[in-house]
PDB file of C-alpha atoms in Angstrom:
ATOM      1  CA  UNK A   1      14.576 -15.420  35.089  1.00 83.00           C
ATOM      2  CA  UNK A   2      13.482 -17.246  31.925  1.00 89.00           C
ATOM      3  CA  UNK A   3      16.596 -16.079  30.068  1.00 89.00           C
ATOM      4  CA  UNK A   4      18.790 -17.209  32.963  1.00 86.00           C
ATOM      5  CA  UNK A   5      17.120 -20.629  32.920  1.00 90.00           C
ATOM      6  CA  UNK A   6      18.049 -21.128  29.284  1.00 92.00           C
ATOM      7  CA  UNK A   7      21.617 -19.998  29.943  1.00 88.00           C
ATOM      8  CA  UNK A   8      22.088 -22.435  32.806  1.00 89.00           C
ATOM      9  CA  UNK A   9      20.598 -25.378  30.909  1.00 94.00           C
ATOM     10  CA  UNK A  10      23.111 -24.790  28.131  1.00 92.00           C
ATOM     11  CA  UNK A  11      26.026 -24.446  30.551  1.00 88.00           C
ATOM     12  CA  UNK A  12      25.266 -27.623  32.458  1.00 90.00           C
ATOM     13  CA  UNK A  13      24.625 -29.607  29.277  1.00 90.00           C
ATOM     14  CA  UNK A  14      27.592 -28.499  27.165  1.00 87.00           C
ATOM     15  CA  UNK A  15      30.110 -27.670  29.890  1.00 85.00           C
ATOM     16  CA  UNK A  16      29.480 -29.432  33.199  1.00 88.00           C
ATOM     17  CA  UNK A  17      27.987 -32.766  32.154  1.00 92.00           C
ATOM     18  CA  UNK A  18      30.177 -33.069  29.080  1.00 90.00           C
ATOM     19  CA  UNK A  19      33.269 -32.542  31.242  1.00 87.00           C
ATOM     20  CA  UNK A  20      32.013 -35.021  33.837  1.00 90.00           C
ATOM     21  CA  UNK A  21      31.358 -37.696  31.215  1.00 94.00           C
ATOM     22  CA  UNK A  22      34.731 -37.149  29.533  1.00 91.00           C
ATOM     23  CA  UNK A  23      36.719 -37.394  32.754  1.00 88.00           C
ATOM     24  CA  UNK A  24      34.827 -40.057  34.690  1.00 92.00           C
ATOM     25  CA  UNK A  25      32.429 -41.926  32.433  1.00 94.00           C
ATOM     26  CA  UNK A  26      28.707 -42.481  32.421  1.00 96.00           C
ATOM     27  CA  UNK A  27      28.355 -44.296  35.755  1.00 96.00           C
ATOM     28  CA  UNK A  28      30.088 -41.665  37.902  1.00 96.00           C
ATOM     29  CA  UNK A  29      28.344 -38.873  36.002  1.00 96.00           C
ATOM     30  CA  UNK A  30      24.903 -40.439  36.377  1.00 97.00           C
ATOM     31  CA  UNK A  31      25.405 -41.149  40.074  1.00 96.00           C
ATOM     32  CA  UNK A  32      26.533 -37.591  40.775  1.00 95.00           C
ATOM     33  CA  UNK A  33      23.767 -36.060  38.663  1.00 97.00           C
ATOM     34  CA  UNK A  34      21.008 -37.968  40.466  1.00 97.00           C
ATOM     35  CA  UNK A  35      22.599 -37.325  43.861  1.00 95.00           C
ATOM     36  CA  UNK A  36      22.690 -33.581  43.165  1.00 93.00           C
ATOM     37  CA  UNK A  37      19.015 -33.591  42.224  1.00 95.00           C
ATOM     38  CA  UNK A  38      18.048 -35.510  45.360  1.00 96.00           C
ATOM     39  CA  UNK A  39      20.134 -33.331  47.668  1.00 92.00           C
ATOM     40  CA  UNK A  40      18.778 -30.101  46.230  1.00 90.00           C
ATOM     41  CA  UNK A  41      15.182 -31.327  46.322  1.00 92.00           C
ATOM     42  CA  UNK A  42      15.443 -32.320  49.972  1.00 92.00           C
ATOM     43  CA  UNK A  43      17.130 -29.087  51.044  1.00 88.00           C
ATOM     44  CA  UNK A  44      14.755 -26.932  48.997  1.00 85.00           C
ATOM     45  CA  UNK A  45      11.709 -28.668  50.435  1.00 87.00           C
ATOM     46  CA  UNK A  46      13.015 -28.088  53.954  1.00 85.00           C
ATOM     47  CA  UNK A  47      13.692 -24.398  53.315  1.00 82.00           C
ATOM     48  CA  UNK A  48      10.283 -23.960  51.668  1.00 79.00           C
ATOM     49  CA  UNK A  49       8.643 -24.887  54.966  1.00 81.00           C
ATOM     50  CA  UNK A  50      10.427 -21.958  56.618  1.00 76.00           C
ATOM     51  CA  UNK A  51       9.403 -19.310  54.101  1.00 70.00           C
ATOM     52  CA  UNK A  52      11.910 -19.516  51.251  1.00 69.00           C
ATOM     53  CA  UNK A  53       9.641 -21.051  48.627  1.00 68.00           C
ATOM     54  CA  UNK A  54       9.175 -17.798  46.688  1.00 67.00           C
ATOM     55  CA  UNK A  55      12.619 -16.284  47.269  1.00 66.00           C
ATOM     56  CA  UNK A  56      13.040 -15.425  43.581  1.00 65.00           C
ATOM     57  CA  UNK A  57       9.677 -13.799  42.985  1.00 64.00           C
ATOM     58  CA  UNK A  58       9.586 -10.018  42.541  1.00 60.00           C
ATOM     59  CA  UNK A  59       5.880  -9.714  43.306  1.00 58.00           C
ATOM     60  CA  UNK A  60       4.743  -8.537  46.725  1.00 51.00           C
ATOM     61  CA  UNK A  61       1.779 -10.953  46.778  1.00 49.00           C
ATOM     62  CA  UNK A  62       3.845 -14.112  46.867  1.00 49.00           C
ATOM     63  CA  UNK A  63       2.161 -16.067  49.636  1.00 46.00           C
ATOM     64  CA  UNK A  64      -0.778 -18.417  49.387  1.00 46.00           C
ATOM     65  CA  UNK A  65      -1.781 -17.792  53.010  1.00 45.00           C
ATOM     66  CA  UNK A  66      -0.852 -15.537  55.908  1.00 39.00           C
ATOM     67  CA  UNK A  67       1.135 -18.225  57.687  1.00 42.00           C
ATOM     68  CA  UNK A  68       3.801 -18.298  54.970  1.00 44.00           C
ATOM     69  CA  UNK A  69       5.546 -15.014  55.690  1.00 47.00           C
ATOM     70  CA  UNK A  70       9.053 -14.122  54.594  1.00 50.00           C
ATOM     71  CA  UNK A  71      11.788 -15.499  56.795  1.00 56.00           C
ATOM     72  CA  UNK A  72      15.099 -13.672  56.333  1.00 57.00           C
ATOM     73  CA  UNK A  73      17.261 -16.618  57.326  1.00 58.00           C
ATOM     74  CA  UNK A  74      15.336 -18.983  55.060  1.00 65.00           C
ATOM     75  CA  UNK A  75      15.682 -16.577  52.126  1.00 63.00           C
ATOM     76  CA  UNK A  76      19.430 -16.311  52.746  1.00 68.00           C
ATOM     77  CA  UNK A  77      19.807 -20.080  52.998  1.00 74.00           C
ATOM     78  CA  UNK A  78      17.737 -20.522  49.848  1.00 74.00           C
ATOM     79  CA  UNK A  79      19.958 -18.146  47.906  1.00 73.00           C
ATOM     80  CA  UNK A  80      23.014 -20.012  49.173  1.00 79.00           C
ATOM     81  CA  UNK A  81      21.421 -23.307  48.191  1.00 82.00           C
ATOM     82  CA  UNK A  82      21.073 -22.008  44.637  1.00 79.00           C
ATOM     83  CA  UNK A  83      24.541 -20.472  44.439  1.00 83.00           C
ATOM     84  CA  UNK A  84      26.824 -23.049  46.055  1.00 85.00           C
ATOM     85  CA  UNK A  85      26.504 -25.772  43.360  1.00 85.00           C
ATOM     86  CA  UNK A  86      27.265 -23.168  40.693  1.00 82.00           C
ATOM     87  CA  UNK A  87      30.295 -21.911  42.625  1.00 87.00           C
ATOM     88  CA  UNK A  88      31.661 -25.413  43.206  1.00 84.00           C
ATOM     89  CA  UNK A  89      31.253 -26.107  39.503  1.00 81.00           C
ATOM     90  CA  UNK A  90      33.369 -23.041  38.704  1.00 84.00           C
ATOM     91  CA  UNK A  91      36.103 -24.265  41.049  1.00 83.00           C
ATOM     92  CA  UNK A  92      36.009 -27.752  39.569  1.00 80.00           C
ATOM     93  CA  UNK A  93      36.373 -26.336  36.066  1.00 76.00           C
ATOM     94  CA  UNK A  94      39.912 -25.249  36.998  1.00 77.00           C
ATOM     95  CA  UNK A  95      41.127 -28.761  37.763  1.00 72.00           C
ATOM     96  CA  UNK A  96      42.053 -29.491  34.154  1.00 64.00           C
ATOM     97  CA  UNK A  97      44.985 -27.101  34.396  1.00 60.00           C
ATOM     98  CA  UNK A  98      43.695 -24.749  31.705  1.00 61.00           C
ATOM     99  CA  UNK A  99      42.206 -22.197  34.099  1.00 65.00           C
ATOM    100  CA  UNK A 100      38.626 -21.428  34.984  1.00 72.00           C
ATOM    101  CA  UNK A 101      35.953 -22.203  32.394  1.00 75.00           C
ATOM    102  CA  UNK A 102      35.074 -18.784  30.991  1.00 79.00           C
ATOM    103  CA  UNK A 103      31.875 -20.188  29.480  1.00 78.00           C
ATOM    104  CA  UNK A 104      30.693 -21.452  32.880  1.00 79.00           C
ATOM    105  CA  UNK A 105      31.528 -18.152  34.587  1.00 84.00           C
ATOM    106  CA  UNK A 106      29.764 -16.041  31.961  1.00 81.00           C
ATOM    107  CA  UNK A 107      26.757 -18.377  31.847  1.00 78.00           C
ATOM    108  CA  UNK A 108      26.339 -18.446  35.622  1.00 82.00           C
ATOM    109  CA  UNK A 109      26.826 -14.674  35.807  1.00 84.00           C
ATOM    110  CA  UNK A 110      24.160 -14.058  33.171  1.00 77.00           C
ATOM    111  CA  UNK A 111      21.721 -16.379  34.920  1.00 75.00           C
ATOM    112  CA  UNK A 112      22.277 -14.780  38.319  1.00 79.00           C
ATOM    113  CA  UNK A 113      21.671 -11.189  37.189  1.00 80.00           C
ATOM    114  CA  UNK A 114      17.894 -11.618  36.688  1.00 72.00           C
ATOM    115  CA  UNK A 115      17.704 -13.976  39.659  1.00 71.00           C
ATOM    116  CA  UNK A 116      19.388 -11.447  41.941  1.00 78.00           C
ATOM    117  CA  UNK A 117      17.298  -8.553  40.631  1.00 79.00           C
ATOM    118  CA  UNK A 118      14.052 -10.441  41.091  1.00 72.00           C
ATOM    119  CA  UNK A 119      14.894 -11.608  44.593  1.00 74.00           C
ATOM    120  CA  UNK A 120      16.053  -8.130  45.666  1.00 81.00           C
ATOM    121  CA  UNK A 121      12.889  -6.480  44.356  1.00 78.00           C
ATOM    122  CA  UNK A 122      10.817  -9.056  46.197  1.00 72.00           C
ATOM    123  CA  UNK A 123      12.626  -8.400  49.482  1.00 77.00           C
ATOM    124  CA  UNK A 124      12.340  -4.622  49.012  1.00 81.00           C
ATOM    125  CA  UNK A 125       8.597  -4.849  48.396  1.00 77.00           C
ATOM    126  CA  UNK A 126       8.189  -7.035  51.468  1.00 76.00           C
ATOM    127  CA  UNK A 127       9.719  -4.268  53.599  1.00 83.00           C
ATOM    128  CA  UNK A 128      13.355  -5.335  53.893  1.00 83.00           C
ATOM    129  CA  UNK A 129      15.851  -2.475  54.311  1.00 88.00           C
ATOM    130  CA  UNK A 130      18.649  -1.633  51.885  1.00 90.00           C
ATOM    131  CA  UNK A 131      21.174  -2.581  54.553  1.00 92.00           C
ATOM    132  CA  UNK A 132      19.563  -5.991  54.924  1.00 87.00           C
ATOM    133  CA  UNK A 133      19.434  -6.653  51.175  1.00 86.00           C
ATOM    134  CA  UNK A 134      22.996  -5.518  50.414  1.00 90.00           C
ATOM    135  CA  UNK A 135      24.329  -7.259  53.518  1.00 89.00           C
ATOM    136  CA  UNK A 136      22.594 -10.483  52.535  1.00 85.00           C
ATOM    137  CA  UNK A 137      23.985 -10.502  48.998  1.00 86.00           C
ATOM    138  CA  UNK A 138      27.470  -9.523  50.187  1.00 90.00           C
ATOM    139  CA  UNK A 139      27.494 -12.490  52.557  1.00 89.00           C
ATOM    140  CA  UNK A 140      26.242 -14.823  49.841  1.00 87.00           C
ATOM    141  CA  UNK A 141      28.927 -13.528  47.468  1.00 89.00           C
ATOM    142  CA  UNK A 142      31.681 -14.248  49.989  1.00 92.00           C
ATOM    143  CA  UNK A 143      30.420 -17.732  50.828  1.00 90.00           C
ATOM    144  CA  UNK A 144      29.989 -18.576  47.140  1.00 89.00           C
ATOM    145  CA  UNK A 145      33.574 -17.510  46.530  1.00 90.00           C
ATOM    146  CA  UNK A 146      34.734 -19.798  49.326  1.00 92.00           C
ATOM    147  CA  UNK A 147      32.691 -22.620  47.773  1.00 87.00           C
ATOM    148  CA  UNK A 148      34.430 -22.081  44.435  1.00 87.00           C
ATOM    149  CA  UNK A 149      37.819 -22.203  46.176  1.00 88.00           C
ATOM    150  CA  UNK A 150      36.793 -25.379  48.003  1.00 87.00           C
ATOM    151  CA  UNK A 151      35.730 -26.971  44.727  1.00 83.00           C
ATOM    152  CA  UNK A 152      39.239 -26.403  43.417  1.00 83.00           C
ATOM    153  CA  UNK A 153      41.285 -27.290  46.510  1.00 86.00           C
ATOM    154  CA  UNK A 154      39.359 -30.258  47.878  1.00 84.00           C
ATOM    155  CA  UNK A 155      39.136 -32.138  44.594  1.00 79.00           C
ATOM    156  CA  UNK A 156      42.568 -31.392  43.176  1.00 76.00           C
ATOM    157  CA  UNK A 157      44.033 -34.851  43.871  1.00 81.00           C
ATOM    158  CA  UNK A 158      40.981 -37.094  43.718  1.00 86.00           C
ATOM    159  CA  UNK A 159      40.318 -39.761  41.111  1.00 89.00           C
ATOM    160  CA  UNK A 160      38.688 -38.771  37.794  1.00 88.00           C
ATOM    161  CA  UNK A 161      35.539 -40.653  38.830  1.00 92.00           C
ATOM    162  CA  UNK A 162      35.165 -38.662  42.052  1.00 90.00           C
ATOM    163  CA  UNK A 163      35.796 -35.394  40.231  1.00 86.00           C
ATOM    164  CA  UNK A 164      33.256 -36.350  37.552  1.00 90.00           C
ATOM    165  CA  UNK A 165      30.639 -37.326  40.131  1.00 92.00           C
ATOM    166  CA  UNK A 166      31.122 -34.028  41.977  1.00 88.00           C
ATOM    167  CA  UNK A 167      30.848 -31.975  38.788  1.00 88.00           C
ATOM    168  CA  UNK A 168      27.724 -33.908  37.809  1.00 93.00           C
ATOM    169  CA  UNK A 169      26.330 -33.439  41.332  1.00 92.00           C
ATOM    170  CA  UNK A 170      26.602 -29.679  40.881  1.00 88.00           C
ATOM    171  CA  UNK A 171      24.943 -29.969  37.470  1.00 91.00           C
ATOM    172  CA  UNK A 172      22.091 -32.064  38.858  1.00 94.00           C
ATOM    173  CA  UNK A 173      21.480 -29.563  41.651  1.00 91.00           C
ATOM    174  CA  UNK A 174      21.492 -26.667  39.185  1.00 89.00           C
ATOM    175  CA  UNK A 175      19.026 -28.350  36.816  1.00 93.00           C
ATOM    176  CA  UNK A 176      16.705 -29.181  39.702  1.00 92.00           C
ATOM    177  CA  UNK A 177      16.908 -25.578  40.894  1.00 87.00           C
ATOM    178  CA  UNK A 178      15.987 -24.341  37.404  1.00 89.00           C
ATOM    179  CA  UNK A 179      12.908 -26.561  37.163  1.00 90.00           C
ATOM    180  CA  UNK A 180      11.796 -26.195  40.791  1.00 86.00           C
ATOM    181  CA  UNK A 181      12.245 -22.443  41.257  1.00 81.00           C
ATOM    182  CA  UNK A 182      13.442 -20.381  38.289  1.00 84.00           C
ATOM    183  CA  UNK A 183      11.062 -21.520  35.544  1.00 89.00           C
ATOM    184  CA  UNK A 184       7.914 -21.497  37.744  1.00 86.00           C
ATOM    185  CA  UNK A 185       8.742 -17.993  38.969  1.00 80.00           C
ATOM    186  CA  UNK A 186       9.467 -16.813  35.425  1.00 85.00           C
ATOM    187  CA  UNK A 187       6.155 -18.231  34.197  1.00 89.00           C
ATOM    188  CA  UNK A 188       4.253 -16.186  36.775  1.00 84.00           C
ATOM    189  CA  UNK A 189       5.016 -13.078  34.709  1.00 81.00           C
ATOM    190  CA  UNK A 190       6.082 -14.044  31.191  1.00 87.00           C
ATOM    191  CA  UNK A 191       3.517 -16.823  30.677  1.00 87.00           C
ATOM    192  CA  UNK A 192       3.619 -18.052  27.071  1.00 91.00           C
ATOM    193  CA  UNK A 193       6.775 -16.035  26.337  1.00 94.00           C
ATOM    194  CA  UNK A 194       8.754 -18.073  28.894  1.00 94.00           C
ATOM    195  CA  UNK A 195       9.764 -20.700  26.350  1.00 95.00           C
ATOM    196  CA  UNK A 196      11.099 -18.371  23.671  1.00 96.00           C
ATOM    197  CA  UNK A 197      12.971 -16.260  26.248  1.00 95.00           C
ATOM    198  CA  UNK A 198      14.577 -19.411  27.652  1.00 95.00           C
ATOM    199  CA  UNK A 199      15.569 -20.473  24.143  1.00 96.00           C
ATOM    200  CA  UNK A 200      17.286 -17.108  23.642  1.00 94.00           C
ATOM    201  CA  UNK A 201      19.242 -17.654  26.852  1.00 91.00           C
ATOM    202  CA  UNK A 202      20.181 -21.159  25.749  1.00 94.00           C
ATOM    203  CA  UNK A 203      21.419 -19.905  22.375  1.00 94.00           C
ATOM    204  CA  UNK A 204      23.458 -17.175  24.026  1.00 89.00           C
ATOM    205  CA  UNK A 205      25.310 -19.650  26.244  1.00 88.00           C
ATOM    206  CA  UNK A 206      25.584 -22.174  23.390  1.00 91.00           C
ATOM    207  CA  UNK A 207      27.265 -19.532  21.237  1.00 90.00           C
ATOM    208  CA  UNK A 208      29.671 -18.733  24.065  1.00 85.00           C
ATOM    209  CA  UNK A 209      30.532 -22.414  24.512  1.00 84.00           C
ATOM    210  CA  UNK A 210      31.404 -22.744  20.830  1.00 85.00           C
ATOM    211  CA  UNK A 211      33.229 -19.435  20.439  1.00 84.00           C
ATOM    212  CA  UNK A 212      35.127 -19.409  23.745  1.00 74.00           C
ATOM    213  CA  UNK A 213      35.322 -23.101  24.566  1.00 60.00           C
TER     214      UNK A 213
END
């Protein structure tokens, strides 16, 4: 989770926000970035009330009290909330006519491996069946793919400012997700090693952006 946090920070800084600024300028980028943060915060707070606050934690003792039990729908919605901005960003990266951003795809993939593992272990330890876990992730995969397609099709003919604001919105949502959920969950286990592990993830994605970008 800590490694994935570093990867995503690098991707949104050197790929998403840089692209948004280049295509639409500082005003559109700033507006979209703040809007993404606000939207994610509101949706995440709502889902947290229904049991999705610790959806990424692999520990079985993840609740502060007995009233906050796992809610399957909330967990699914929380995972979608995390994945949709990333998927839209992938779709938007294709609008330049040069194909999908390989750096963004690799970075998001690397960040989602530990996130998916941690969440799956947590659901397994809480008593969820294999059918439930695999079915949940299959559904999320399909919807995320549709979100990536929508990011490409819906914003193909919009103005550069709108495209920039949308890209920045995805980046703002991703950064908020990192700070609100990924880093706190990572710190629960790695403690003082969280920072150096995140730096390693950042360097990995930074190297990819320079060698493949």
